[in-house]
mmCIF file with all atom_site columns, C-alpha atoms in Angstrom:
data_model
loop_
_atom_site.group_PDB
_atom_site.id
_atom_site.type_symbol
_atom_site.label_atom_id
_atom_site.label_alt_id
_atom_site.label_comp_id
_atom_site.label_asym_id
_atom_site.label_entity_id
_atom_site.label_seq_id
_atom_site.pdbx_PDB_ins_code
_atom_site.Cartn_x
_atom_site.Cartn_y
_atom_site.Cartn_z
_atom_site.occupancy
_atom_site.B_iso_or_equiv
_atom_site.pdbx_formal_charge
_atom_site.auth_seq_id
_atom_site.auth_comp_id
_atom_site.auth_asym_id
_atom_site.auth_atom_id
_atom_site.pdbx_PDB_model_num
ATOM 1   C CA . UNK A 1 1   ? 120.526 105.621 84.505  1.00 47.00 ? 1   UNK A CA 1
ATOM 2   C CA . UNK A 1 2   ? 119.557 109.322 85.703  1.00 49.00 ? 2   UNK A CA 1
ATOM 3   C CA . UNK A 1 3   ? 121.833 112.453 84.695  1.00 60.00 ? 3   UNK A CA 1
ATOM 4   C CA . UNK A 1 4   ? 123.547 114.494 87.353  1.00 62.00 ? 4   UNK A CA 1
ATOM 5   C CA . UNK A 1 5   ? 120.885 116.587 87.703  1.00 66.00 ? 5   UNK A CA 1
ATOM 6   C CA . UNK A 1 6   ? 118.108 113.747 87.390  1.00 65.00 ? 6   UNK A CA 1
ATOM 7   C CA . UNK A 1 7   ? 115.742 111.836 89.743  1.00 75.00 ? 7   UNK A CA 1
ATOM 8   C CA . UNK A 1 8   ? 115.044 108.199 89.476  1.00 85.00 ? 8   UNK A CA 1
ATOM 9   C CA . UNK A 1 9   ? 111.188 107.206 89.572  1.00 92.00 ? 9   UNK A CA 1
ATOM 10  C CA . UNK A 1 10  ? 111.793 103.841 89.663  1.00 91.00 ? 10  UNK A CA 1
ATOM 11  C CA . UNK A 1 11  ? 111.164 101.179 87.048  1.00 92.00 ? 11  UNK A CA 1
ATOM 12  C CA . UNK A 1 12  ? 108.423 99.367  88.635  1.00 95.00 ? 12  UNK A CA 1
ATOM 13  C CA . UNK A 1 13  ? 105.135 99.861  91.361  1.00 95.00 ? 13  UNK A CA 1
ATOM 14  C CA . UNK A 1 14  ? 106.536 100.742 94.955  1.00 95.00 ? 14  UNK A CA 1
ATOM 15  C CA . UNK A 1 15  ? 105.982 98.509  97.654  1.00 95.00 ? 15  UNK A CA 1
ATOM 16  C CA . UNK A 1 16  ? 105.847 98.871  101.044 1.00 94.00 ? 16  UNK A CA 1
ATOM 17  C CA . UNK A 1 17  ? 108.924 97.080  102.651 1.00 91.00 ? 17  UNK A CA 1
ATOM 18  C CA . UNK A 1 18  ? 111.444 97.310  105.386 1.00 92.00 ? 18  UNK A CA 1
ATOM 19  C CA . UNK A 1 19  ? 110.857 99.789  108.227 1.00 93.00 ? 19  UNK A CA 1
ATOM 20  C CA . UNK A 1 20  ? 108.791 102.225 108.220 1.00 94.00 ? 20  UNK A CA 1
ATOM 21  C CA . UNK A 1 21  ? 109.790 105.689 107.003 1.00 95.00 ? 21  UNK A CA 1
ATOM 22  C CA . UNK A 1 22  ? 109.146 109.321 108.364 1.00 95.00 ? 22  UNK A CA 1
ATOM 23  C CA . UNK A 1 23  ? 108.087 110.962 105.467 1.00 97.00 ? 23  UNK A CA 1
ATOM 24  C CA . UNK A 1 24  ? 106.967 110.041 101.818 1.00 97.00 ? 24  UNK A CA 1
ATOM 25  C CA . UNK A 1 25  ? 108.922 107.688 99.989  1.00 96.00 ? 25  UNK A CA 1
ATOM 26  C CA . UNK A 1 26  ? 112.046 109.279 98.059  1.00 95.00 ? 26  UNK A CA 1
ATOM 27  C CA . UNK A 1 27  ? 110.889 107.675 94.289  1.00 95.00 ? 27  UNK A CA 1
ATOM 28  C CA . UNK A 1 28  ? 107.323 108.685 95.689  1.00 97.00 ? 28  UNK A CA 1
ATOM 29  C CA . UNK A 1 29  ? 108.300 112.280 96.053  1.00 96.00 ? 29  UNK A CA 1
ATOM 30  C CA . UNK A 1 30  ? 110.225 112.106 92.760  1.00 96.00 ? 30  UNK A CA 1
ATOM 31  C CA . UNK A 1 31  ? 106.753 110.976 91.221  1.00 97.00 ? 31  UNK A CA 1
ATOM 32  C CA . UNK A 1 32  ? 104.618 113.779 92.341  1.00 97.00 ? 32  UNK A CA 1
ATOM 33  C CA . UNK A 1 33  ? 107.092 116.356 91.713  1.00 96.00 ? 33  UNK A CA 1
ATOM 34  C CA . UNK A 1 34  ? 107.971 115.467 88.352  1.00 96.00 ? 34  UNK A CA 1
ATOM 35  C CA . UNK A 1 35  ? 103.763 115.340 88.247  1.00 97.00 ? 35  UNK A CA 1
ATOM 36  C CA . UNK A 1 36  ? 103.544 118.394 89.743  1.00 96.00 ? 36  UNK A CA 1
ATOM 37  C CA . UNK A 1 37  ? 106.109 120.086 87.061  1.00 96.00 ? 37  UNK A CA 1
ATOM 38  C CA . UNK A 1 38  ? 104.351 118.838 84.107  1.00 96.00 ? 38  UNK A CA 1
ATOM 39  C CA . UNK A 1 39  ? 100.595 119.658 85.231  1.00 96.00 ? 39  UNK A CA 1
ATOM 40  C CA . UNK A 1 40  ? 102.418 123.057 85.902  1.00 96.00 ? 40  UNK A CA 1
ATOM 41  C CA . UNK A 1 41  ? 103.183 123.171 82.097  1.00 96.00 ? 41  UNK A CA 1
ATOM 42  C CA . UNK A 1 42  ? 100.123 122.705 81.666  1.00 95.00 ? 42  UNK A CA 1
ATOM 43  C CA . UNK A 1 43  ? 98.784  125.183 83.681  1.00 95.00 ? 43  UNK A CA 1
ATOM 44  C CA . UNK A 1 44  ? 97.539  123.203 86.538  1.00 94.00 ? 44  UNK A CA 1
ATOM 45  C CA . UNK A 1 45  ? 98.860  123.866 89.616  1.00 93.00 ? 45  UNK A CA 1
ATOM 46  C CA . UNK A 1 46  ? 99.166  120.189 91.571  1.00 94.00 ? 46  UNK A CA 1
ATOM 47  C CA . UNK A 1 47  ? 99.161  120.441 95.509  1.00 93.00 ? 47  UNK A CA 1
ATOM 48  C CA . UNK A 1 48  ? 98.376  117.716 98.325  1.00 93.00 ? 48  UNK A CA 1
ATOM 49  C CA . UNK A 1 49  ? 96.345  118.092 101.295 1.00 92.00 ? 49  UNK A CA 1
ATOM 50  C CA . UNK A 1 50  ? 97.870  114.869 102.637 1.00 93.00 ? 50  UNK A CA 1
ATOM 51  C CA . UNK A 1 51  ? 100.491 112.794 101.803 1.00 96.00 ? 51  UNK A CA 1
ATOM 52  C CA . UNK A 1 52  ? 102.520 110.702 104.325 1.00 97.00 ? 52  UNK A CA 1
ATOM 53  C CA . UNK A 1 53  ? 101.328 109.929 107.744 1.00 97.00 ? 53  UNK A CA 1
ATOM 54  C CA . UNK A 1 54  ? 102.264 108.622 110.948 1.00 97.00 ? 54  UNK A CA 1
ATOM 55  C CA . UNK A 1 55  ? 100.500 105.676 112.052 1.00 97.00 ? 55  UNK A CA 1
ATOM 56  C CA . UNK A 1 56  ? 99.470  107.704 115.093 1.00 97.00 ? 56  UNK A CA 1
ATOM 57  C CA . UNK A 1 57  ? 97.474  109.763 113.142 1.00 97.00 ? 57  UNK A CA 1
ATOM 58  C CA . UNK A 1 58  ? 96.614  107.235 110.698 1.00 97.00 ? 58  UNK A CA 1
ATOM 59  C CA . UNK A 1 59  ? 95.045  105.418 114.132 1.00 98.00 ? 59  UNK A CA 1
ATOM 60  C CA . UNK A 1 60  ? 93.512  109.031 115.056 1.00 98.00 ? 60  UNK A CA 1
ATOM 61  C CA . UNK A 1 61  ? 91.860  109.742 111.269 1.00 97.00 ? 61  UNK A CA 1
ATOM 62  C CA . UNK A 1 62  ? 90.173  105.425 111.285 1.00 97.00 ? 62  UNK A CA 1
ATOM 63  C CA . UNK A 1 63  ? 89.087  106.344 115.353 1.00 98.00 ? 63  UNK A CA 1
ATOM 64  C CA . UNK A 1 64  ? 87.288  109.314 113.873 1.00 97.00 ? 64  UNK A CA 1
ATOM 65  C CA . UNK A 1 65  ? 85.938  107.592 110.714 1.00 96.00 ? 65  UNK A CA 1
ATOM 66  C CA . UNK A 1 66  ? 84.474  105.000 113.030 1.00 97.00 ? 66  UNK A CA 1
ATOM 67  C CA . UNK A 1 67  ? 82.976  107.556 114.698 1.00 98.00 ? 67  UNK A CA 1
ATOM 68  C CA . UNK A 1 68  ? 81.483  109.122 111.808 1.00 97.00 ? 68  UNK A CA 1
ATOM 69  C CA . UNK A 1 69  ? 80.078  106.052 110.034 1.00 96.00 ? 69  UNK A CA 1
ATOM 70  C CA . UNK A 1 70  ? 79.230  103.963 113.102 1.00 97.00 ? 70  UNK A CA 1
ATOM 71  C CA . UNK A 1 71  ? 80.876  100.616 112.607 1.00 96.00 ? 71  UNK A CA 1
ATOM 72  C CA . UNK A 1 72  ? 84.607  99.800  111.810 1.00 95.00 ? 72  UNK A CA 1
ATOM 73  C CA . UNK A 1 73  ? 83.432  98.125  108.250 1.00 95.00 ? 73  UNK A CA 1
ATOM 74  C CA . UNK A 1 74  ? 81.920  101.272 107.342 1.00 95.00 ? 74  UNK A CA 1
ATOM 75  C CA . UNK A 1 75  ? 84.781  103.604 108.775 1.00 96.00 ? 75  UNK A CA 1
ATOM 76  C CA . UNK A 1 76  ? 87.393  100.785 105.911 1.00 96.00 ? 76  UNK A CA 1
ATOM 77  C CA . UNK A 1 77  ? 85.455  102.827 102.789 1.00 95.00 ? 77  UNK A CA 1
ATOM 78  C CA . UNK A 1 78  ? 87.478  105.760 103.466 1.00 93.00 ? 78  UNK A CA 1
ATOM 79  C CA . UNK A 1 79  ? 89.516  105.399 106.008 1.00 95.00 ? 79  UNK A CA 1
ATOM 80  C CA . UNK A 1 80  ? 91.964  102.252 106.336 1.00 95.00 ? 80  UNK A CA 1
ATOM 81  C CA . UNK A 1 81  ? 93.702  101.347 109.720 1.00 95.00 ? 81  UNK A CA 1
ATOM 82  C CA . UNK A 1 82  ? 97.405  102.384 110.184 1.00 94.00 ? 82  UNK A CA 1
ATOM 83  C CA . UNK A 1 83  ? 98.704  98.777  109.017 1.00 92.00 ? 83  UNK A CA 1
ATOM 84  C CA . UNK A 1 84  ? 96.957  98.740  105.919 1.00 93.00 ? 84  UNK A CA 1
ATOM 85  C CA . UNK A 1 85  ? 97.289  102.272 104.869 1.00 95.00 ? 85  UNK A CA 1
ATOM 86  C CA . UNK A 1 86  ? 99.871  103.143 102.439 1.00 97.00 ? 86  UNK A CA 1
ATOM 87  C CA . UNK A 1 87  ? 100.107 106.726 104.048 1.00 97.00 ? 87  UNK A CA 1
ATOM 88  C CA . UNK A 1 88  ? 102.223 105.537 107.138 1.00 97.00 ? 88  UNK A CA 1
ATOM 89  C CA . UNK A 1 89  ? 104.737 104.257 104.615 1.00 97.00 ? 89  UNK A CA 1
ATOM 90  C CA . UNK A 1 90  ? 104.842 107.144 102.311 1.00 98.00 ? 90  UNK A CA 1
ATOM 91  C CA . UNK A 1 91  ? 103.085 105.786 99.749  1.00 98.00 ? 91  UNK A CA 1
ATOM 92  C CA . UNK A 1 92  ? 99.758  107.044 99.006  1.00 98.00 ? 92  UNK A CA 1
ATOM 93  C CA . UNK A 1 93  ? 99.170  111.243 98.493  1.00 97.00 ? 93  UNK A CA 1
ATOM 94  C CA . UNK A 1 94  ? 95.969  113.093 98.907  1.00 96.00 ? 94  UNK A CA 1
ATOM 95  C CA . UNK A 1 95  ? 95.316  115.964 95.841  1.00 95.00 ? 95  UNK A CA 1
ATOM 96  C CA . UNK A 1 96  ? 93.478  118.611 97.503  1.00 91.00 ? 96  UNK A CA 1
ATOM 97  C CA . UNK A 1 97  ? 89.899  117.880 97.058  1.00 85.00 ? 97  UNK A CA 1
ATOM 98  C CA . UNK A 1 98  ? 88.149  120.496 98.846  1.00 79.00 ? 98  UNK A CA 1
ATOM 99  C CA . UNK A 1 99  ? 86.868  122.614 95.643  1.00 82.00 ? 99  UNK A CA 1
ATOM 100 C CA . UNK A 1 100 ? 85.588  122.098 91.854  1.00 85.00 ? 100 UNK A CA 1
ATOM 101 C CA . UNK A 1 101 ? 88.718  123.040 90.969  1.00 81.00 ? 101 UNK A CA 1
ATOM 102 C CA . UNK A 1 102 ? 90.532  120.651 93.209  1.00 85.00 ? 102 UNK A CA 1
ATOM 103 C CA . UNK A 1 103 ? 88.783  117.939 91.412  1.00 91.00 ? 103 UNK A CA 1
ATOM 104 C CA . UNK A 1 104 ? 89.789  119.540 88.311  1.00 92.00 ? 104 UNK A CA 1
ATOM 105 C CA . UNK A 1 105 ? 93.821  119.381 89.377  1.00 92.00 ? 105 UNK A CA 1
ATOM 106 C CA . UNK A 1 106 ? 93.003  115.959 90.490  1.00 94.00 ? 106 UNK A CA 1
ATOM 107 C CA . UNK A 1 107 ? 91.118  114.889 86.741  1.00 96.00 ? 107 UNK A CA 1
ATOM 108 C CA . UNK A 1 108 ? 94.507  115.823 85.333  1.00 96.00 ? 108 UNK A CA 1
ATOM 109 C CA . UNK A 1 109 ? 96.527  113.599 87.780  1.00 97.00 ? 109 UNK A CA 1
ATOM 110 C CA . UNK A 1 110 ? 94.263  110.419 87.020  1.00 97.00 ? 110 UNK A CA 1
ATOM 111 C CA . UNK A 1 111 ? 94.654  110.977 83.310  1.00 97.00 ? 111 UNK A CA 1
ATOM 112 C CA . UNK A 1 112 ? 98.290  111.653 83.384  1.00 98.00 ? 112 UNK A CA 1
ATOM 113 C CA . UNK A 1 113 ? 99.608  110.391 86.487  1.00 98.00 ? 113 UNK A CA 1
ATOM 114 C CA . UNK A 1 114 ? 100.152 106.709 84.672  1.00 98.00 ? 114 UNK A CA 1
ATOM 115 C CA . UNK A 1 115 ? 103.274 108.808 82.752  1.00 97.00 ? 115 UNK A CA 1
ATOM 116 C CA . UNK A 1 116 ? 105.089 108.576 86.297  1.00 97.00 ? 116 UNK A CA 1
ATOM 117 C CA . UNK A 1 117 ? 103.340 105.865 87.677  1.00 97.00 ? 117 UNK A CA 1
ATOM 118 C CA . UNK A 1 118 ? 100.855 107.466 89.865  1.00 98.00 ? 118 UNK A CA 1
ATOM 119 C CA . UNK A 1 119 ? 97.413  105.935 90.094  1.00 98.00 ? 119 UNK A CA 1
ATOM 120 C CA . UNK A 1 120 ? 94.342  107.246 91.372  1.00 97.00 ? 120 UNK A CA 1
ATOM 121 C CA . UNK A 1 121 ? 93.231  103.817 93.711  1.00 97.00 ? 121 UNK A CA 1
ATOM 122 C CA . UNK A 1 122 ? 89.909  104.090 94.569  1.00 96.00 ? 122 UNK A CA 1
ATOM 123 C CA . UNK A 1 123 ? 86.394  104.799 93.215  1.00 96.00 ? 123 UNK A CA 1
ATOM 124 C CA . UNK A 1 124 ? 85.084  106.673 96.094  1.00 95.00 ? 124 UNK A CA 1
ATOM 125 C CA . UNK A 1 125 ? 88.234  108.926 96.137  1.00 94.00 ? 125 UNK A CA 1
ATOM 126 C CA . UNK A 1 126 ? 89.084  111.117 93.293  1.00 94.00 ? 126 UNK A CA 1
ATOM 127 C CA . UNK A 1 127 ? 92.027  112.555 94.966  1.00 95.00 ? 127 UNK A CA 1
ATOM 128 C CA . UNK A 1 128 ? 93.822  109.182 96.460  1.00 96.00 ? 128 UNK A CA 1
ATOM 129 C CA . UNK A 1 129 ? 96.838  108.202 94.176  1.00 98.00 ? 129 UNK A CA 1
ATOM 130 C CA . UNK A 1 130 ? 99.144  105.783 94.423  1.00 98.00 ? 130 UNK A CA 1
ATOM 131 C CA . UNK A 1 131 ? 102.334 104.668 93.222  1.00 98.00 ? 131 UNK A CA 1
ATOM 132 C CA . UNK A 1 132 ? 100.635 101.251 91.761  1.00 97.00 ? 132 UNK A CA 1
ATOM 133 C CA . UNK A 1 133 ? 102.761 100.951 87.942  1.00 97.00 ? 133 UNK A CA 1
ATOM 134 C CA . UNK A 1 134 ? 105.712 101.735 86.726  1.00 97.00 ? 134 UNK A CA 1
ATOM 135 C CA . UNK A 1 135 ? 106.020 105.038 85.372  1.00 97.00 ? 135 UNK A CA 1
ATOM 136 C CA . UNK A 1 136 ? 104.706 105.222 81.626  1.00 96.00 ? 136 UNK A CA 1
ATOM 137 C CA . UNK A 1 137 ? 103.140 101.604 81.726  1.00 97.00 ? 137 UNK A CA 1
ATOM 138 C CA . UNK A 1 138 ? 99.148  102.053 82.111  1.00 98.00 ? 138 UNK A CA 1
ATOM 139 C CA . UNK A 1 139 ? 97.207  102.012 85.813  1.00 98.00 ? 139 UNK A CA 1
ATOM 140 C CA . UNK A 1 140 ? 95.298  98.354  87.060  1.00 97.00 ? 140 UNK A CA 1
ATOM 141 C CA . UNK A 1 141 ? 91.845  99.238  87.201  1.00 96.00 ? 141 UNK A CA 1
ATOM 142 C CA . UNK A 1 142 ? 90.343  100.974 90.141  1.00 96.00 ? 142 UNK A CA 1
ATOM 143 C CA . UNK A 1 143 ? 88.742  99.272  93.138  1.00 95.00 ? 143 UNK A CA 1
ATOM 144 C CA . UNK A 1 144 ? 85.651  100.051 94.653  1.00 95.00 ? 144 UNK A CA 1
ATOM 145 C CA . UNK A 1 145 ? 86.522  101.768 97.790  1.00 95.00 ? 145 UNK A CA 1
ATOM 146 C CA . UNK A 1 146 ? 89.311  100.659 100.533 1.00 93.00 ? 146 UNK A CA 1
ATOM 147 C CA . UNK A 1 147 ? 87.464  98.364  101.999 1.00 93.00 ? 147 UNK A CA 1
ATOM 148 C CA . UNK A 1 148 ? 87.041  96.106  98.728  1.00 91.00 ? 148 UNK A CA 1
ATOM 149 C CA . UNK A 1 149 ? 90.935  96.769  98.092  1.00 86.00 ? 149 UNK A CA 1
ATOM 150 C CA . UNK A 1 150 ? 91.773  94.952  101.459 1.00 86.00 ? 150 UNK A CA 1
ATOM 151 C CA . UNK A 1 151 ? 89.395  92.459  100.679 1.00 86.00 ? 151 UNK A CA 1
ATOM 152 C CA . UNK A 1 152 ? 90.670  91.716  97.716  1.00 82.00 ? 152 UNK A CA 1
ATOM 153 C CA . UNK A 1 153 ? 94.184  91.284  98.888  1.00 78.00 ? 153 UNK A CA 1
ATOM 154 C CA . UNK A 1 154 ? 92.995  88.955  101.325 1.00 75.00 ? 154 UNK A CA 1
ATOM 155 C CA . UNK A 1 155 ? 91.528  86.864  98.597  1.00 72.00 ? 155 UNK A CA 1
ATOM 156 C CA . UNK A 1 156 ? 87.751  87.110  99.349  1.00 60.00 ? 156 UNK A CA 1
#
């Protein structure tokens, strides 16, 4: 049970369920900011290039990918469609990852995020986390890329 002046992170991994939301998930955003105060005590400063996203611009960023890598297979690595992406239901962020010391901030989040359930996903991706555990119980292993993740949910 939280305090008065506590935020619940949930006692389990979040799911996507019911309708869609319109921003990240509320025990999502409790996550990362109760991430983002701790890496702050330890002098890393935690910020997020992306983090929830509609599925109109989920559909926009997998148009491009395919695009960019030729062939909708390809374009899954990266890039996952708007139903299969947990960004259109809050659920995924993005740790900026455009500088050394981006993947620095982001080093930190993979080795502590576990403490508030927040797992880095993918192989390919340092800066992809996701709210896979509950908080303080270690991360599943990492998959591949997206691709293999949606494989393996499909059982192939």
């Amino acid at each position: 049970v939280c305090k008065k002046n506590e935020r619940s992170l949930g006692t389990s991994a979040i799911e996507p369920v019911g309708k869609r939301p319109n921003a990240l998930h509320p025990l999502m955003k409790n996550r990362w900011l109760s991430a983002q105060l701790a890496a702050k005590l330890d002098g890393v400063i935690l910020k997020y290039s992306t983090a929830y996203r509609s599925l109109s611009f989920q559909r926009y960023l997998f148009q491009q990918e395919i695009r960019e890598t030729g062939s909708r297979k390809e374009a899954m690595k990266e890039v996952l469609p708007p139903k299969i992406s947990m960004h259109p239901w809050g659920l995924a962020i993005d740790v900026m990852r455009f500088t050394k010391i981006d993947k620095k901030r982001a080093k930190w989040l993979q080795i502590h995020g576990y403490k508030w359930g927040l797992c880095r996903r993918y192989d390919n991706e340092f800066w992809h986390f996701e709210p896979r555990t509950a908080p303080g119980v270690p991360c599943p292993a990492r998959q591949k890329d997206a691709l293999s993740a949606y494989y393996e949910s499909k059982g192939n």
